[in-house]
Amino acid sequence: MKSKQVLFLFGMLVFLSSCSETKSDSNRAKVDLIIYNAKVTTLDADNPSATAVSISNGKITSVGISDEILKLKTDSTIIIDAKGRRLIPGLNDSHSHFLRAGTSYTRELRWDGVPSLKIGLEMIKKQAAITPKGEWVRVIGGWTPWQFEEKRLPTPEELTAIAPETPVYIQYFYSAAIMNKKALEALAINSSAQDPMGGKIVRDKQGNPTGLFLATPHPKIFYSYIDNLPKASLEVQKNSTIIMFNELVKYGLTSVIDAGGGGFEYPGGYEASIQLAKEGKLVTRVSFLLFSQHPGKELEDYTKWTTENKVGENLDDHKEHGFELDGGGEYVLWKAGDFENFRSARFELDADMEEKMEPILTLMIKKRWPFRIHSTYNESITRLLNVIEKVNKETPLNGLRWSIEHAETLKEENIDRIKLLGGGVAVQDRMVFLGDDYLERYGKDAAASSPPIKMLLKKGVPVGMGTDATRGSSFNPWVGIHWLVTGKTAAGQIHLSSENLLTREEAIMIYSLGSAWFSQEEDVKGKIKTGQLADVVLLSQDVMTIPEDDIKQIQSTLTIVNGKIVYASDDYKEYKIISSEIQPEWSPLKTFGSYYYQPK
């Protein structure tokens, strides 16, 4: 009996132990995904580096050592071996125009990264041969003549020679545009055409337009021409927007802040992106601003918008912080906008700017709408700050988020004023594309701190990094990170002083955590930290150790947004996402892609 009792008791203990283990396993928190064997840049001061991360329900649940994090896995956990690669927080473009760009992206030829004008012209010739009648070859933004070996713009004659039967429109930032003869005919631009305000139609000796158009310095001349180019159907616009955002995550962008843009009406122009957001088909998070399209009627627009729309309302039910209205800008008043055309003299704001701006800012503050104001020059910023300070005395900001966008020539006195008023400064990599023009006009001393990023950080002013893509700079964030670290323009000239350069970690920080401040999300994204939104990027090369000039070549090997893999390179082909078929059939992206990399 005793031996039987002992055996019985032993069996019961084994059974109870088994039950306990089973219960423990069933109660273990479900872990959706683990990345291990990584070099993790967390941007969390309390835990600056790690080798592994776990993710559940769209949030980061633990950050630590690979052996410990791997103990959290369950049978359903996706396990990613980073193979020693660098893992960083998802990048966040603090100032872009991707919603507008998405409507035409698949119908544009991109010169981003093209090293010579000769190659660029060959691309146009090939594209013209397959572009159907009634459509155009268009190159709008993402390039500068300074990136070319030839260091010059194409001529109208060159465009006519390679595309005699297809309209061609090329635009360099908001400085110059070039068209061939077929384009002039299509837009009926002839000897009787009048120069628009702030613009110049270059003419031959007989008074006929040559095909070269200049902003001197107002960009309105380009808005009107772009608006007259053929439009895509809504379905093509939706496809185009999907293709664009799928490209952004390939470069590590997991969030963008969209600044509206000229010619981009709300809500009509936003129909494609709003539909996609509601369908859960935009892979990044988007915060967007409303940009008034009607000079002289801005107060009317914002009175209507602040009455009918709620800031912070999420239109994407598929993820937290998915697609949200974030306020007004970047043009809250057309009279307040100066222009970054450094081939022309500085634009002087109208004398009545302050009078027109005051009631708009008063409305914004009363309605608790964040606002963001485009301003390139310190002289313009001085006048804008005078208005903000005046309004703040009667209608206090009380912590309302606001910012100056671009601020290339911002000076210390105005930095102090911005900080006192609780504002931020969103900077972009525009000087990669325009810095050579700036150096020619203003010289090295002026360029050395344009913009003064290091001083802004030292003084504790919130700073976010972005592109101003796509009619301006390229969409590629690594071009900007390379610039922050090296200070180099597209021509390879160093324009930023060594005192104004950032470390590689600082550059990543203002492109992630820094930018999150501008959409009031710094508490939920921008770090790899427990409780943060699970937006992370595994890099193709280690940004912290590779040679400086190789930074421009970095892409993502794996991009995760909201805890889900949204992009995977061939290194992780088992997780690759099936891409939508590009529309239209003749899209330049099918032939040339979106970014040119020189063959090695």
Coordinates of C-alpha atoms in Angstrom, one line a residue:
M1 CA 0.0 0.0 0.0
K2 CA 2.7 2.4 0.9
S3 CA 4.5 1.9 -2.5
K4 CA 1.2 2.4 -4.3
Q5 CA 0.5 5.6 -2.3
V6 CA 3.9 7.0 -3.1
L7 CA 3.4 6.2 -6.8
F8 CA -0.1 7.8 -6.7
L9 CA 1.2 11.0 -5.0
F10 CA 4.1 11.2 -7.4
G11 CA 1.7 10.9 -10.3
M12 CA -0.5 13.6 -8.9
L13 CA 2.5 16.0 -8.5
V14 CA 3.6 15.4 -12.1
F15 CA 0.0 16.0 -13.2
L16 CA -0.4 19.2 -11.2
S17 CA 3.0 20.4 -12.4
S18 CA 1.9 19.8 -16.0
C19 CA -1.3 21.6 -15.4
S20 CA 0.6 24.6 -13.9
E21 CA 2.9 24.7 -16.9
T22 CA 0.1 24.5 -19.4
K23 CA -1.8 27.3 -17.5
S24 CA 1.3 29.4 -17.5
D25 CA 1.9 28.9 -21.2
S26 CA -1.7 29.8 -22.0
N27 CA -1.6 33.0 -19.8
R28 CA 1.7 34.2 -21.4
A29 CA 1.2 37.4 -23.2
K30 CA 1.0 36.9 -27.0
V31 CA 4.0 38.3 -28.8
D32 CA 3.3 39.0 -32.4
L33 CA 6.9 39.7 -33.6
I34 CA 10.4 39.6 -32.3
I35 CA 13.5 41.1 -33.9
Y36 CA 16.8 39.8 -32.4
N37 CA 20.5 39.9 -33.2
A38 CA 20.2 43.6 -34.0
K39 CA 22.1 46.8 -33.2
V40 CA 19.3 48.8 -31.8
T41 CA 19.4 52.6 -31.7
T42 CA 16.6 53.3 -29.3
L43 CA 16.9 57.1 -28.8
D44 CA 15.8 56.3 -25.3
A45 CA 18.2 57.9 -22.8
D46 CA 17.3 55.3 -20.1
N47 CA 18.1 52.4 -22.5
P48 CA 20.2 53.8 -25.4
S49 CA 21.1 50.4 -27.0
A50 CA 19.8 46.9 -27.2
T51 CA 19.9 43.8 -29.4
A52 CA 16.2 42.8 -29.5
V53 CA 12.7 44.1 -29.6
S54 CA 9.3 42.4 -29.1
I55 CA 6.0 43.7 -30.5
S56 CA 2.4 43.0 -29.7
N57 CA -0.8 44.6 -30.9
G58 CA 1.0 47.4 -32.7
K59 CA 3.1 48.4 -29.7
I60 CA 6.6 47.8 -28.6
T61 CA 6.4 45.5 -25.6
S62 CA 10.0 45.0 -24.6
V63 CA 13.5 46.1 -25.5
G64 CA 16.6 44.3 -24.3
I65 CA 19.0 41.4 -24.9
S66 CA 18.3 38.8 -27.6
D67 CA 18.5 35.8 -25.2
E68 CA 15.9 37.3 -22.8
I69 CA 13.5 38.7 -25.5
L70 CA 13.5 35.3 -27.3
K71 CA 12.1 33.7 -24.2
L72 CA 8.9 35.6 -24.8
K73 CA 8.1 33.9 -28.1
T74 CA 5.1 31.7 -28.6
D75 CA 4.2 29.3 -31.4
S76 CA 2.6 32.1 -33.4
T77 CA 5.4 34.7 -33.0
I78 CA 7.2 35.9 -36.1
I79 CA 10.9 35.7 -35.4
I80 CA 13.2 38.0 -37.4
D81 CA 17.0 37.5 -37.3
A82 CA 18.5 40.9 -38.0
K83 CA 21.9 39.4 -38.7
G84 CA 23.7 42.2 -36.9
R85 CA 21.9 45.0 -38.9
R86 CA 21.1 48.4 -37.4
L87 CA 17.5 48.9 -36.2
I88 CA 16.2 52.4 -35.8
P89 CA 12.9 54.1 -35.0
G90 CA 10.8 54.8 -38.1
L91 CA 11.7 58.0 -39.9
N92 CA 9.1 60.8 -39.9
D93 CA 9.1 63.4 -42.7
S94 CA 8.1 66.6 -40.8
H95 CA 7.2 68.6 -44.0
S96 CA 6.2 67.0 -47.3
H97 CA 3.6 67.2 -50.0
F98 CA 3.0 63.5 -50.6
L99 CA -0.8 63.6 -50.7
R100 CA -0.7 66.0 -53.6
A101 CA 2.3 64.1 -55.2
G102 CA 0.4 60.8 -54.9
T103 CA -2.2 62.0 -57.4
S104 CA 0.4 62.2 -60.2
Y105 CA 3.4 60.1 -59.0
T106 CA 3.1 57.2 -61.5
R107 CA 2.8 59.6 -64.4
E108 CA 6.0 61.5 -63.6
L109 CA 9.6 60.8 -64.7
R110 CA 11.9 61.1 -61.7
W111 CA 15.4 62.5 -62.0
D112 CA 16.2 61.9 -58.3
G113 CA 19.9 60.8 -58.1
V114 CA 20.5 61.1 -61.9
P115 CA 24.2 62.0 -62.2
S116 CA 24.3 63.7 -65.7
L117 CA 22.0 65.7 -67.9
K118 CA 23.0 63.3 -70.7
I119 CA 21.4 60.4 -68.9
G120 CA 18.3 62.5 -68.0
L121 CA 17.7 63.5 -71.6
E122 CA 18.1 59.9 -72.7
M123 CA 15.4 59.0 -70.2
I124 CA 13.1 61.6 -71.6
K125 CA 13.7 60.4 -75.2
K126 CA 12.8 56.8 -74.2
Q127 CA 9.7 57.9 -72.3
A128 CA 8.5 60.2 -75.0
A129 CA 8.5 57.2 -77.4
I130 CA 6.0 55.3 -75.2
T131 CA 3.9 58.2 -73.9
P132 CA 0.4 58.1 -75.6
K133 CA -1.0 61.1 -77.5
G134 CA -2.6 63.6 -75.2
E135 CA -0.2 62.8 -72.3
W136 CA 3.0 64.6 -71.3
V137 CA 6.5 63.7 -70.2
R138 CA 6.9 65.6 -66.9
V139 CA 9.9 65.9 -64.6
I140 CA 8.7 67.9 -61.5
G141 CA 11.0 68.2 -58.6
G142 CA 13.5 65.9 -56.8
W143 CA 16.5 67.1 -58.8
T144 CA 18.9 70.1 -59.3
P145 CA 21.2 71.0 -62.2
W146 CA 24.0 71.0 -59.7
Q147 CA 23.8 67.2 -59.4
F148 CA 24.7 66.8 -63.0
E149 CA 28.2 66.5 -64.4
E150 CA 27.2 69.3 -66.8
K151 CA 26.1 71.6 -63.9
R152 CA 23.3 73.2 -66.0
L153 CA 19.6 73.1 -66.9
P154 CA 18.4 71.4 -70.1
T155 CA 17.5 73.8 -73.0
P156 CA 14.1 73.9 -74.8
E157 CA 15.9 73.1 -78.0
E158 CA 17.3 69.9 -76.5
L159 CA 13.8 68.8 -75.3
T160 CA 12.3 69.6 -78.8
A161 CA 15.1 67.6 -80.5
I162 CA 14.5 64.4 -78.4
A163 CA 10.7 64.7 -78.2
P164 CA 9.4 66.5 -81.2
E165 CA 5.9 65.1 -81.0
T166 CA 5.3 64.8 -77.2
P167 CA 4.8 67.7 -74.8
V168 CA 7.6 67.9 -72.2
Y169 CA 7.5 69.9 -69.0
I170 CA 10.5 70.1 -66.6
Q171 CA 10.6 72.1 -63.4
Y172 CA 13.6 72.8 -61.2
F173 CA 12.2 73.5 -57.7
Y174 CA 10.3 76.8 -57.9
S175 CA 13.1 78.6 -59.8
A176 CA 12.8 77.6 -63.4
A177 CA 10.7 75.5 -65.9
I178 CA 11.6 74.3 -69.4
M179 CA 9.2 73.2 -72.1
N180 CA 9.6 71.9 -75.7
K181 CA 7.8 73.3 -78.7
K182 CA 5.0 70.8 -78.4
A183 CA 4.3 71.8 -74.9
L184 CA 4.1 75.5 -75.9
E185 CA 1.6 74.6 -78.6
A186 CA -0.5 72.5 -76.2
L187 CA -0.7 75.4 -73.7
A188 CA -1.1 78.0 -76.4
I189 CA 1.9 80.0 -75.1
N190 CA 2.8 82.4 -77.9
S191 CA 4.1 85.9 -78.5
S192 CA 0.9 87.4 -77.0
A193 CA 1.3 85.6 -73.7
Q194 CA 1.8 88.0 -70.8
D195 CA 4.3 87.5 -68.0
P196 CA 2.5 86.6 -64.8
M197 CA 3.1 88.4 -61.5
G198 CA 6.6 87.6 -60.2
G199 CA 7.4 85.4 -63.3
K200 CA 9.1 85.8 -66.6
I201 CA 8.6 84.2 -69.9
V202 CA 12.0 84.2 -71.7
R203 CA 11.6 85.3 -75.3
D204 CA 13.8 85.4 -78.4
K205 CA 14.6 88.5 -80.4
Q206 CA 11.2 88.3 -82.2
G207 CA 9.3 88.2 -78.9
N208 CA 8.4 84.5 -79.1
P209 CA 8.6 82.3 -76.0
T210 CA 11.7 80.2 -76.1
G211 CA 10.4 77.6 -73.6
L212 CA 12.3 78.8 -70.6
F213 CA 10.3 80.2 -67.7
L214 CA 11.7 81.9 -64.6
A215 CA 10.3 82.8 -61.2
T216 CA 11.5 86.3 -60.4
P217 CA 10.9 85.2 -57.7
H218 CA 7.1 84.3 -57.4
P219 CA 6.3 80.6 -58.3
K220 CA 2.7 81.4 -59.4
I221 CA 3.9 80.9 -63.0
F222 CA 4.5 77.2 -62.3
Y223 CA 1.3 76.6 -60.4
S224 CA -0.8 77.7 -63.4
Y225 CA 1.2 75.5 -65.9
I226 CA 1.1 72.4 -63.7
D227 CA -2.7 72.8 -63.2
N228 CA -3.1 72.7 -67.0
L229 CA -1.4 69.3 -67.4
P230 CA -3.7 66.3 -68.0
K231 CA -5.3 64.9 -64.8
A232 CA -5.6 61.2 -63.9
S233 CA -8.9 59.4 -63.1
L234 CA -9.7 58.8 -59.4
E235 CA -8.7 55.1 -59.7
V236 CA -5.3 56.0 -61.2
Q237 CA -4.8 58.6 -58.5
K238 CA -5.5 55.9 -55.9
N239 CA -3.1 53.5 -57.5
S240 CA -0.5 56.2 -57.8
T241 CA -0.8 57.1 -54.2
I242 CA -0.5 53.5 -53.1
I243 CA 2.6 53.1 -55.2
M244 CA 4.2 56.3 -53.8
F245 CA 3.6 55.3 -50.2
N246 CA 4.9 51.8 -50.8
E247 CA 8.1 53.5 -52.1
L248 CA 8.4 55.7 -49.0
V249 CA 8.5 52.7 -46.6
K250 CA 11.3 51.2 -48.8
Y251 CA 13.4 54.1 -47.6
G252 CA 12.4 53.8 -43.9
L253 CA 9.7 56.4 -43.7
T254 CA 6.9 55.2 -41.4
S255 CA 5.2 58.6 -40.8
V256 CA 4.8 61.8 -42.8
I257 CA 3.4 65.2 -42.1
D258 CA 1.8 66.6 -45.2
A259 CA 1.8 70.4 -45.7
G260 CA -0.9 70.6 -48.4
G261 CA 0.3 72.5 -51.3
G262 CA -0.6 75.0 -54.0
G263 CA -3.3 73.8 -56.4
F264 CA -4.4 71.1 -53.9
E265 CA -7.9 71.8 -52.8
Y266 CA -9.6 70.4 -49.6
P267 CA -11.6 68.2 -49.6
G268 CA -11.8 67.5 -53.4
G269 CA -8.1 67.0 -54.0
Y270 CA -7.8 64.7 -51.0
E271 CA -10.5 62.2 -52.3
A272 CA -8.0 59.5 -53.3
S273 CA -6.0 59.6 -50.0
I274 CA -9.0 59.8 -47.8
Q275 CA -10.6 56.8 -49.5
L276 CA -7.3 54.8 -49.2
A277 CA -7.0 55.8 -45.5
K278 CA -10.5 54.5 -44.8
E279 CA -9.7 51.3 -46.7
G280 CA -6.6 50.9 -44.6
K281 CA -4.3 51.0 -47.7
L282 CA -1.9 53.8 -46.7
V283 CA 1.1 52.0 -45.2
T284 CA 2.5 55.0 -43.3
R285 CA 0.9 57.2 -40.7
V286 CA -0.1 60.6 -42.0
S287 CA -0.8 63.9 -40.3
F288 CA -2.0 66.5 -42.7
L289 CA -2.5 70.3 -42.8
L290 CA -5.0 72.4 -44.7
F291 CA -3.5 74.9 -47.1
S292 CA -5.7 77.8 -48.2
Q293 CA -5.9 78.0 -52.0
H294 CA -7.5 81.4 -52.3
P295 CA -5.3 84.5 -51.8
G296 CA -7.4 87.1 -50.0
K297 CA -9.9 84.6 -48.7
E298 CA -7.8 82.7 -46.3
L299 CA -9.7 83.8 -43.2
E300 CA -12.9 82.6 -44.9
D301 CA -11.4 79.2 -45.6
Y302 CA -10.1 78.7 -42.1
T303 CA -13.3 79.9 -40.5
K304 CA -15.1 77.2 -42.5
W305 CA -12.6 74.5 -41.9
T306 CA -12.2 75.1 -38.1
T307 CA -16.0 74.9 -37.8
E308 CA -16.5 71.7 -39.9
N309 CA -13.4 69.7 -39.0
K310 CA -11.8 68.4 -35.8
V311 CA -8.1 68.4 -35.2
G312 CA -6.7 65.0 -34.3
E313 CA -9.6 62.9 -35.6
N314 CA -8.4 59.6 -37.0
L315 CA -9.9 58.7 -40.4
D316 CA -8.0 55.4 -40.6
D317 CA -9.8 52.8 -38.4
H318 CA -7.1 50.2 -39.2
K319 CA -4.4 51.7 -37.0
E320 CA -4.0 54.2 -34.1
H321 CA -2.6 57.6 -35.3
G322 CA -3.3 56.5 -38.9
F323 CA -4.6 59.5 -40.9
E324 CA -5.2 62.7 -39.0
L325 CA -6.0 66.3 -39.6
D326 CA -3.3 68.3 -37.7
G327 CA -4.1 72.0 -38.3
G328 CA -3.5 74.8 -40.8
G329 CA -0.6 75.5 -43.1
E330 CA 1.9 75.8 -44.6
Y331 CA 0.3 78.8 -46.3
V332 CA -2.1 80.2 -43.8
L333 CA -1.7 83.5 -45.6
W334 CA -0.4 83.9 -49.2
K335 CA 1.0 87.4 -48.4
A336 CA 3.1 85.8 -45.6
G337 CA 4.9 83.4 -48.0
D338 CA 8.4 84.2 -49.2
F339 CA 10.1 82.0 -51.7
E340 CA 13.3 79.9 -51.7
N341 CA 14.4 80.9 -55.2
F342 CA 18.0 81.8 -54.5
R343 CA 18.5 82.6 -58.2
S344 CA 16.6 85.7 -57.6
A345 CA 16.7 88.5 -55.0
R346 CA 14.9 88.1 -51.7
F347 CA 11.2 88.5 -51.9
E348 CA 9.8 91.3 -49.8
L349 CA 6.4 90.7 -48.1
D350 CA 3.6 93.1 -48.7
A351 CA 3.2 96.0 -46.3
D352 CA -0.2 94.8 -45.1
M353 CA 0.9 91.2 -44.3
E354 CA 0.6 91.8 -40.6
E355 CA -2.9 93.2 -40.8
K356 CA -4.1 90.2 -42.8
M357 CA -2.3 87.6 -40.7
E358 CA -3.6 88.8 -37.3
P359 CA -7.2 87.7 -37.5
I360 CA -6.2 84.3 -39.0
L361 CA -3.9 83.5 -36.1
T362 CA -6.4 84.8 -33.6
L363 CA -8.9 82.4 -35.1
M364 CA -6.5 79.5 -35.0
I365 CA -5.6 80.0 -31.3
K366 CA -9.2 80.4 -30.3
K367 CA -10.1 77.2 -32.1
R368 CA -7.0 75.4 -30.8
W369 CA -5.8 74.6 -34.3
P370 CA -2.0 74.1 -34.6
F371 CA -0.5 76.2 -37.4
R372 CA 2.6 76.1 -39.5
I373 CA 4.0 79.0 -41.5
H374 CA 6.2 78.8 -44.6
S375 CA 9.1 81.2 -44.2
T376 CA 12.5 81.1 -45.8
Y377 CA 14.2 84.4 -44.8
N378 CA 15.0 85.8 -41.4
E379 CA 13.5 89.2 -42.4
S380 CA 10.1 87.5 -43.1
I381 CA 10.3 85.6 -39.8
T382 CA 10.9 88.8 -37.9
R383 CA 7.7 90.3 -39.2
L384 CA 5.8 87.0 -38.6
L385 CA 7.0 86.9 -35.0
N386 CA 5.8 90.5 -34.4
V387 CA 2.3 89.3 -35.3
I388 CA 2.4 86.2 -33.2
E389 CA 3.7 88.1 -30.2
K390 CA 1.0 90.7 -30.6
V391 CA -1.8 88.1 -30.9
N392 CA -0.4 86.1 -28.0
K393 CA -0.8 89.1 -25.7
E394 CA -4.6 89.2 -26.3
T395 CA -5.3 85.6 -27.2
P396 CA -2.6 83.5 -25.4
L397 CA -1.1 80.5 -27.2
N398 CA -1.1 78.5 -23.9
G399 CA 1.0 75.7 -25.4
L400 CA -0.7 75.5 -28.8
R401 CA 1.7 73.9 -31.3
W402 CA 3.0 76.1 -34.0
S403 CA 6.1 76.3 -36.1
I404 CA 8.1 78.1 -38.8
E405 CA 8.8 75.9 -41.8
H406 CA 12.1 76.0 -43.7
A407 CA 13.8 78.9 -42.0
E408 CA 17.1 78.7 -43.9
T409 CA 18.4 82.2 -42.8
L410 CA 16.9 82.2 -39.3
K411 CA 19.1 84.2 -36.8
E412 CA 19.7 83.8 -33.1
E413 CA 17.5 86.6 -31.9
N414 CA 14.5 85.1 -33.6
I415 CA 15.4 81.6 -32.4
D416 CA 15.1 83.0 -28.9
R417 CA 11.7 84.6 -29.7
I418 CA 10.4 81.3 -31.1
K419 CA 11.4 79.4 -28.0
L420 CA 9.8 82.0 -25.7
L421 CA 6.5 81.6 -27.7
G422 CA 6.7 77.7 -27.5
G423 CA 7.2 77.2 -31.2
G424 CA 9.3 74.8 -33.3
V425 CA 11.2 74.9 -36.5
A426 CA 10.8 72.3 -39.2
V427 CA 13.8 72.2 -41.5
Q428 CA 14.3 70.3 -44.8
D429 CA 17.2 69.2 -47.0
R430 CA 16.4 72.0 -49.5
M431 CA 20.0 73.2 -49.4
V432 CA 21.2 70.0 -50.9
F433 CA 19.3 71.2 -54.0
L434 CA 19.5 74.9 -53.6
G435 CA 22.7 75.4 -51.6
D436 CA 24.8 75.9 -54.7
D437 CA 22.6 78.7 -55.9
Y438 CA 22.7 80.2 -52.3
L439 CA 26.5 80.0 -52.2
E440 CA 26.7 81.9 -55.6
R441 CA 24.4 84.7 -54.4
Y442 CA 25.3 85.1 -50.7
G443 CA 28.7 83.4 -50.2
K444 CA 30.2 80.9 -47.8
D445 CA 29.9 82.9 -44.6
A446 CA 26.1 83.3 -45.0
A447 CA 25.7 79.6 -46.0
A448 CA 27.6 78.3 -43.0
S449 CA 24.6 78.4 -40.7
S450 CA 21.7 78.2 -43.2
P451 CA 19.7 76.8 -41.5
P452 CA 21.2 77.0 -37.9
I453 CA 20.2 73.5 -36.9
K454 CA 22.8 73.0 -34.2
M455 CA 21.9 76.3 -32.5
L456 CA 18.2 75.4 -32.5
L457 CA 19.0 72.2 -30.8
K458 CA 21.3 73.8 -28.2
K459 CA 18.7 76.3 -27.3
G460 CA 16.1 73.6 -26.8
V461 CA 13.8 74.6 -29.7
P462 CA 11.9 71.6 -31.2
V463 CA 13.4 70.7 -34.5
G464 CA 12.0 68.2 -37.1
M465 CA 13.6 67.1 -40.3
G466 CA 11.9 66.6 -43.7
T467 CA 12.2 66.8 -47.4
D468 CA 9.6 69.3 -48.8
A469 CA 9.1 66.6 -51.5
T470 CA 8.2 66.1 -54.3
R471 CA 8.0 69.3 -56.4
G472 CA 11.0 70.5 -54.4
S473 CA 13.4 68.0 -53.0
S474 CA 13.6 64.3 -53.5
F475 CA 11.4 62.0 -51.3
N476 CA 14.6 60.0 -50.2
P477 CA 15.2 60.8 -46.5
W478 CA 18.8 59.5 -46.7
V479 CA 19.8 62.4 -48.9
G480 CA 18.8 64.7 -46.0
I481 CA 20.5 62.6 -43.3
H482 CA 23.7 62.7 -45.4
W483 CA 23.4 66.5 -45.6
L484 CA 22.9 66.9 -41.9
V485 CA 26.1 64.9 -41.2
T486 CA 28.3 66.3 -44.0
G487 CA 26.9 69.7 -44.9
K488 CA 27.3 68.9 -48.6
T489 CA 25.3 70.3 -51.5
A490 CA 24.4 68.3 -54.6
A491 CA 27.6 69.6 -56.3
G492 CA 29.6 68.3 -53.3
Q493 CA 30.4 71.8 -52.0
I494 CA 30.4 72.0 -48.2
H495 CA 28.2 74.9 -47.2
L496 CA 27.4 74.1 -43.5
S497 CA 30.2 74.9 -41.0
S498 CA 31.6 72.1 -38.9
E499 CA 29.9 73.7 -35.9
N500 CA 26.6 73.3 -37.6
L501 CA 26.8 69.6 -38.4
L502 CA 25.1 66.8 -36.5
T503 CA 26.2 63.5 -35.4
R504 CA 24.6 60.5 -37.1
E505 CA 22.5 59.7 -34.0
E506 CA 21.3 63.4 -33.8
A507 CA 20.4 63.2 -37.5
I508 CA 18.3 60.1 -36.9
M509 CA 16.8 61.7 -33.8
I510 CA 15.4 64.9 -35.5
Y511 CA 14.1 62.7 -38.4
S512 CA 12.1 60.6 -36.0
L513 CA 11.5 61.8 -32.4
G514 CA 12.1 65.4 -33.4
S515 CA 9.5 65.4 -36.1
A516 CA 7.0 63.7 -33.9
W517 CA 6.7 66.9 -31.8
F518 CA 5.2 68.7 -34.8
S519 CA 2.2 66.4 -34.9
Q520 CA 1.9 66.2 -31.1
E521 CA 3.0 62.6 -31.1
E522 CA 6.4 62.7 -29.3
D523 CA 5.0 60.6 -26.4
V524 CA 4.0 57.7 -28.7
K525 CA 6.5 57.5 -31.5
G526 CA 10.1 58.3 -32.3
K527 CA 11.8 55.9 -29.9
I528 CA 12.2 52.2 -29.6
K529 CA 10.8 52.0 -26.1
T530 CA 8.2 49.9 -24.3
G531 CA 4.7 51.3 -24.9
Q532 CA 5.6 53.2 -28.1
L533 CA 4.0 52.6 -31.4
A534 CA 5.7 49.7 -33.2
D535 CA 7.3 51.6 -36.1
V536 CA 10.9 50.4 -36.7
V537 CA 13.3 50.1 -39.7
L538 CA 16.1 47.5 -40.2
L539 CA 18.7 49.2 -42.4
S540 CA 20.5 47.9 -45.4
Q541 CA 23.8 49.4 -44.1
D542 CA 24.8 50.6 -40.7
V543 CA 24.3 54.3 -40.7
M544 CA 26.5 54.7 -37.6
T545 CA 29.7 53.1 -39.1
I546 CA 29.7 53.3 -42.9
P547 CA 31.6 56.0 -44.8
E548 CA 29.7 59.3 -44.8
D549 CA 29.1 59.5 -48.5
D550 CA 27.6 55.9 -48.5
I551 CA 24.7 57.2 -46.2
K552 CA 22.9 58.3 -49.4
Q553 CA 22.7 54.7 -50.5
I554 CA 20.9 53.4 -47.5
Q555 CA 17.5 51.8 -47.8
S556 CA 15.4 49.6 -45.6
T557 CA 15.6 45.8 -45.6
L558 CA 12.6 45.6 -43.4
T559 CA 10.0 48.3 -42.4
I560 CA 7.4 47.7 -39.7
V561 CA 4.5 50.1 -39.1
N562 CA 1.9 49.4 -36.4
G563 CA 3.6 46.1 -35.7
K564 CA 3.1 44.9 -39.3
I565 CA 5.7 44.3 -42.0
V566 CA 5.0 46.8 -44.8
Y567 CA 8.2 46.4 -46.7
A568 CA 10.7 43.6 -47.0
S569 CA 13.8 43.4 -49.3
D570 CA 15.1 40.3 -51.0
D571 CA 17.0 39.5 -47.8
Y572 CA 13.6 38.8 -46.2
K573 CA 11.8 37.6 -49.3
E574 CA 9.5 35.4 -47.2
Y575 CA 7.9 38.6 -45.9
K576 CA 7.8 40.5 -49.2
I577 CA 4.5 42.3 -49.9
I578 CA 2.9 41.8 -53.3
S579 CA 2.8 45.3 -54.9
S580 CA -0.1 46.7 -56.8
E581 CA 0.3 46.8 -60.6
I582 CA 1.4 50.3 -61.6
Q583 CA -1.1 52.4 -63.6
P584 CA -1.1 53.7 -66.3
E585 CA 0.6 51.1 -68.5
W586 CA 3.0 53.6 -69.8
S587 CA 4.2 54.9 -66.4
P588 CA 7.8 56.1 -66.3
L589 CA 8.2 54.2 -63.0
K590 CA 8.0 50.9 -64.9
T591 CA 11.0 51.7 -67.0
F592 CA 13.1 53.9 -64.8
G593 CA 11.9 53.4 -61.2
S594 CA 11.8 56.3 -58.8
Y595 CA 15.4 56.8 -57.8
Y596 CA 18.5 56.4 -60.0
Y597 CA 21.4 54.4 -58.6
Q598 CA 24.6 54.3 -60.6
P599 CA 25.6 50.8 -61.6
K600 CA 28.6 49.6 -59.6

